[in-house]
Coordinates of C-alpha atoms and ligand atoms in Angstrom, one line a residue:
M1 CA 47.9 124.6 39.3
S2 CA 46.5 128.2 40.0
L3 CA 46.4 130.1 37.9
T4 CA 46.3 133.5 40.2
G5 CA 48.0 131.5 43.4
P6 CA 50.9 133.0 44.5
H7 CA 54.0 130.6 43.0
D8 CA 56.2 132.1 46.3
V9 CA 56.5 129.1 48.8
S10 CA 59.5 129.2 49.5
P11 CA 60.5 130.6 53.7
S12 CA 60.6 133.6 54.7
V13 CA 64.7 133.6 55.2
P14 CA 66.5 132.3 51.6
A15 CA 68.9 129.7 52.4
P16 CA 72.7 132.0 51.6
K17 CA 73.7 131.2 47.9
T18 CA 76.1 127.8 47.4
T19 CA 78.5 128.8 45.0
A20 CA 81.9 126.3 43.6
N21 CA 83.9 128.1 46.7
T22 CA 80.7 126.7 48.9
L23 CA 82.0 123.3 47.2
L24 CA 85.4 123.3 47.7
L25 CA 84.3 124.6 51.7
K26 CA 82.4 121.3 51.8
K27 CA 84.4 118.9 50.2
R28 CA 87.7 120.5 53.2
S29 CA 85.5 120.0 55.6
G30 CA 84.7 117.2 54.9
H31 CA 80.3 117.8 54.0
L32 CA 79.0 116.1 51.8
I33 CA 77.8 116.7 48.6
A34 CA 74.3 116.5 47.4
A35 CA 73.4 116.9 43.7
L36 CA 70.4 116.1 41.2
T37 CA 68.8 117.2 38.1
A38 CA 66.1 119.6 37.1
Y39 CA 64.8 120.5 33.9
D40 CA 61.8 122.0 35.5
F41 CA 59.9 124.9 37.0
S42 CA 58.7 123.2 39.8
T43 CA 60.9 120.2 40.7
A44 CA 63.6 123.0 40.6
R45 CA 61.8 124.5 43.1
L46 CA 60.6 121.0 45.0
I47 CA 65.0 120.4 45.2
D48 CA 66.0 124.3 46.0
E49 CA 63.5 124.1 48.5
A50 CA 64.7 120.5 50.0
G51 CA 68.5 122.0 49.9
I52 CA 69.9 119.8 48.0
D53 CA 73.7 121.8 47.1
V54 CA 73.5 121.2 43.6
I55 CA 71.1 121.5 40.2
L56 CA 72.2 120.0 36.8
V57 CA 70.0 120.6 34.0
G58 CA 70.9 117.6 32.8
D59 CA 71.2 116.4 28.7
S60 CA 69.7 113.7 30.4
L61 CA 66.6 115.3 29.6
G62 CA 66.9 114.7 26.8
M63 CA 65.9 111.5 27.4
A64 CA 63.8 112.0 30.5
V65 CA 61.8 114.6 28.9
L66 CA 62.0 115.2 25.4
G67 CA 61.8 111.0 24.5
Y68 CA 64.7 110.8 22.9
E69 CA 67.0 107.6 22.8
N70 CA 70.0 109.2 23.6
T71 CA 71.8 112.8 24.8
L72 CA 72.3 113.3 21.5
P73 CA 70.2 114.6 18.8
V74 CA 70.0 117.6 22.0
T75 CA 70.5 121.1 21.4
M76 CA 71.4 124.1 22.8
E77 CA 68.2 125.9 22.0
E78 CA 66.1 122.8 23.8
M79 CA 68.7 123.2 27.3
L80 CA 69.0 126.4 27.1
H81 CA 64.7 126.4 27.3
H82 CA 64.8 123.9 30.1
A83 CA 67.9 126.1 31.7
R84 CA 66.1 128.9 32.1
A85 CA 63.0 127.8 33.6
V86 CA 65.5 125.4 36.3
G87 CA 66.6 129.4 36.5
R88 CA 64.2 131.6 37.5
A89 CA 62.8 128.1 40.8
A90 CA 65.9 127.9 41.6
R91 CA 67.4 130.4 44.8
S92 CA 70.1 129.1 46.8
A93 CA 71.4 125.7 44.8
F94 CA 74.7 125.8 42.7
L95 CA 73.0 125.3 38.9
I96 CA 75.0 123.6 35.7
A97 CA 73.9 123.7 32.6
D98 CA 75.0 120.7 29.9
M99 CA 76.9 121.9 27.1
P100 CA 74.8 119.3 25.0
Y101 CA 76.9 117.1 22.2
G102 CA 77.9 119.2 19.2
S103 CA 78.2 122.2 21.4
Y104 CA 81.7 122.8 22.6
H105 CA 83.6 119.8 20.1
S106 CA 84.1 122.0 16.9
S107 CA 86.6 125.6 17.9
L108 CA 86.8 127.3 21.1
N109 CA 85.3 130.1 20.0
E110 CA 82.4 128.4 19.5
A111 CA 81.9 126.4 22.3
T112 CA 82.7 130.1 24.3
S113 CA 79.9 131.7 23.2
N114 CA 77.6 128.5 23.2
A115 CA 78.6 128.5 27.1
I116 CA 77.9 132.5 27.7
R117 CA 74.6 132.0 26.8
F118 CA 73.9 129.7 29.9
I119 CA 75.3 132.3 32.2
K120 CA 73.7 135.4 30.5
E121 CA 70.4 133.8 29.0
A122 CA 69.9 131.2 31.9
G123 CA 71.3 132.6 34.6
M124 CA 73.6 128.9 35.4
A125 CA 76.7 129.3 37.4
A126 CA 78.7 126.5 35.4
V127 CA 78.9 124.5 32.1
K128 CA 79.5 120.7 32.3
I129 CA 81.1 119.6 29.7
E130 CA 82.4 115.5 28.8
G131 CA 85.3 114.7 28.7
G132 CA 89.2 114.8 29.7
S133 CA 92.7 115.4 29.1
N134 CA 90.7 117.1 25.5
R135 CA 88.8 118.8 27.0
A136 CA 91.5 120.0 29.0
A137 CA 92.2 123.8 26.7
L138 CA 88.7 124.2 25.9
V139 CA 88.2 124.8 29.9
E140 CA 91.3 126.5 31.0
H141 CA 89.4 129.0 27.8
L142 CA 86.3 128.7 29.2
T143 CA 87.8 129.6 32.7
L144 CA 89.5 132.8 30.7
A145 CA 86.9 133.8 30.4
E146 CA 84.7 133.7 33.3
V147 CA 82.8 130.2 33.0
P148 CA 83.3 128.1 35.6
V149 CA 83.4 124.5 34.6
V150 CA 83.0 121.1 36.3
G151 CA 84.0 118.4 33.8
H152 CA 82.5 114.6 33.8
I153 CA 85.0 112.5 32.8
G154 CA 83.6 107.9 32.7
L155 CA 81.4 107.0 31.1
T156 CA 80.3 109.8 29.2
P157 CA 76.8 109.3 27.3
Q158 CA 77.7 112.2 24.6
S159 CA 80.5 109.7 23.8
L160 CA 78.6 106.2 23.0
H161 CA 79.2 105.3 20.4
R162 CA 83.4 105.7 20.4
M163 CA 82.3 103.2 24.4
G164 CA 80.2 101.2 22.0
G165 CA 77.7 100.8 24.4
Y166 CA 76.8 102.3 28.4
K167 CA 79.4 100.3 30.2
V168 CA 81.3 100.5 33.4
Q169 CA 85.1 102.3 32.6
G170 CA 88.7 102.3 33.5
K171 CA 88.3 99.1 35.1
S172 CA 92.0 97.9 33.5
A173 CA 95.7 99.5 34.6
P174 CA 96.1 101.5 31.7
S175 CA 92.0 103.3 31.9
M176 CA 92.2 103.6 35.1
E177 CA 95.8 105.5 34.7
A178 CA 94.0 107.5 31.5
L179 CA 91.3 108.2 33.6
T180 CA 93.2 109.5 36.9
S181 CA 95.9 112.2 34.5
D182 CA 92.4 113.6 32.7
A183 CA 91.0 113.5 36.5
I184 CA 94.6 115.7 37.4
A185 CA 94.2 117.5 34.2
L186 CA 90.6 118.6 34.3
Q187 CA 91.1 120.3 37.4
A188 CA 94.9 121.6 36.3
A189 CA 93.3 123.6 33.6
G190 CA 90.3 125.1 36.6
A191 CA 87.8 122.7 36.7
V192 CA 85.6 123.7 40.2
A193 CA 84.0 119.9 40.3
L194 CA 84.4 116.9 38.6
V195 CA 81.4 114.5 37.6
L196 CA 82.7 111.0 38.1
E197 CA 80.3 108.5 36.4
G198 CA 80.1 104.1 36.0
I199 CA 84.0 104.1 37.0
P200 CA 84.4 101.6 40.0
R201 CA 84.4 102.3 43.7
E202 CA 88.3 102.2 44.1
L203 CA 88.7 104.3 41.3
A204 CA 86.2 107.0 41.9
A205 CA 88.2 107.0 46.1
R206 CA 92.0 107.4 43.7
I207 CA 90.9 110.3 41.9
T208 CA 88.7 111.6 44.6
A209 CA 91.8 111.5 46.7
E210 CA 94.9 113.2 44.7
L211 CA 92.1 116.1 43.9
S212 CA 91.6 119.3 45.5
I213 CA 88.8 120.8 43.9
P214 CA 85.1 118.7 44.6
T215 CA 84.3 114.1 42.1
I216 CA 80.2 114.4 41.8
G217 CA 79.6 110.5 41.7
I218 CA 77.2 109.2 39.6
G219 CA 77.7 104.9 39.7
A220 CA 81.2 105.5 41.4
G221 CA 80.8 104.5 44.3
P222 CA 80.5 106.2 48.1
D223 CA 84.2 107.8 47.8
C224 CA 83.1 110.6 46.1
D225 CA 82.3 113.8 47.4
G226 CA 78.7 114.2 46.8
Q227 CA 76.5 112.0 44.9
I228 CA 74.2 112.9 41.5
L229 CA 71.3 110.5 40.6
V230 CA 68.5 111.8 37.5
F231 CA 65.6 113.1 39.5
H232 CA 63.1 111.2 37.6
D233 CA 65.6 107.7 38.4
L234 CA 64.4 108.5 42.3
F235 CA 61.2 108.0 41.2
N236 CA 60.4 105.9 38.7
L237 CA 59.8 108.1 35.4
T238 CA 61.8 106.2 33.0
F239 CA 59.8 103.5 31.7
S240 CA 63.3 101.4 31.5
T241 CA 64.9 99.8 34.1
A242 CA 67.0 100.8 36.5
A243 CA 70.8 100.9 36.0
K244 CA 72.8 99.4 39.3
F245 CA 73.5 102.7 41.3
V246 CA 70.4 104.1 40.8
R247 CA 67.3 104.1 44.7
R248 CA 64.3 105.0 44.1
Y249 CA 62.4 106.5 46.8
A250 CA 59.0 106.3 45.3
D251 CA 57.0 105.2 42.7
A252 CA 55.7 108.9 41.4
A253 CA 54.7 106.6 37.9
R254 CA 52.1 104.5 39.8
M255 CA 50.5 107.8 42.0
F256 CA 50.3 109.9 38.6
H257 CA 48.3 106.5 36.9
D258 CA 46.3 105.8 40.1
G259 CA 45.4 109.9 40.5
I260 CA 44.7 110.0 36.5
S261 CA 42.7 107.4 37.0
R262 CA 40.5 108.3 39.3
Y263 CA 40.3 111.7 37.8
R264 CA 38.7 110.1 34.3
E265 CA 36.3 108.7 36.0
D266 CA 35.2 111.3 38.4
V267 CA 34.8 113.1 34.7
L268 CA 32.9 110.2 33.1
T269 CA 30.6 109.9 36.1
R270 CA 29.9 113.6 36.4
S271 CA 30.7 113.2 39.7
F272 CA 34.2 116.1 38.7
P273 CA 33.4 118.8 39.4
S274 CA 30.9 119.3 42.2
D275 CA 28.8 122.0 42.7
A276 CA 31.4 123.1 45.1
E277 CA 33.9 123.4 43.2
S278 CA 31.7 125.7 40.8
Y279 CA 31.8 129.9 40.5
H280 CA 28.0 130.8 40.6
L281 CA 25.7 134.1 39.5
P282 CA 25.0 136.8 42.0
G283 CA 22.7 136.3 44.9
K284 CA 22.1 131.5 43.4
T285 CA 22.5 128.7 46.4
P286 CA 24.8 127.2 45.8
G287 CA 23.9 124.0 46.0
V288 CA 20.7 124.8 43.6
V289 CA 20.7 124.7 40.0
D290 CA 17.9 126.9 38.7
N291 CA 19.1 128.2 35.3
S292 CA 15.6 130.4 34.3
E293 CA 16.9 133.6 34.9
S294 CA 19.8 134.0 33.3
P295 CA 19.4 134.5 29.5
V296 CA 23.4 133.8 28.5
L297 CA 22.3 130.1 30.3
S298 CA 19.6 130.1 29.2
K299 CA 19.5 129.4 25.9
A300 CA 21.7 126.4 25.8
Ligands
LIG1 O1 72.9 114.2 32.1 C1 73.0 113.7 33.0 O2 72.1 113.8 34.0 C2 73.9 114.1 33.6 C3 74.6 113.6 34.7 C4 73.8 112.0 34.8 C5 75.5 113.3 35.6 O3 75.0 114.2 32.9

């Protein structure tokens, strides 16, 4: 990284800002929505420049970058720290931050204060909360407080203990009915979009057809209005076996291992840094090392 070089490598004509309305129009016109998670400035900038519509600062950052076992320990302060970095990078993408476990469970007022922090302090355009009909009152409350809300139903990782593990949801008829009612309740409460996670393709298709707001699927098949994946899953950066629904686009772990090993080798064999990678005193010839005239260097 150049400490003095410009950060700004974006094209001169910025892409228009993606809003909740853009996503709605995409659904209506049959244009699909591409979404990815990001947790830091450089990744968010790359994703934004690639034209991805939605960036989610997911609480999956707990595992992906903080090394937690699941999303449950993630705090508001951790979420805000990463959301601010993403907020500084993205120009065009619609930015959503996950409300972490515990930040919206105690009271409507506390949930509202926490949600507003993502908008005020991190430049997010919406928050995402997990849960169905049981969250409808909260979605309504946040919407009235000018906080756009994205719902998240199906396999909701913050319900890990209640679900008894990360299990595909909505496989039985009653569970399909319950999830469909949840989706309808969240839409009626004002949600601007829904994430459908870990549900059968057929159920995702049914919910998508039923709703006027866009659905964004992860492990929910191809019939949603859009798709989201965790950035680290795409590039083999999770140190774990990928789920069935993950498609890997490159092996960044291998690329980083290789680069790090070559750097180590170069340092240990003095092949890095070279003379060309070094600064020189004025008047000195690059490539010729002569310390005798330098009072500072000759002391060493
Ligand atoms: O936290 C996250 O990354 C998410 C996505 C998997 C939807 O909630």
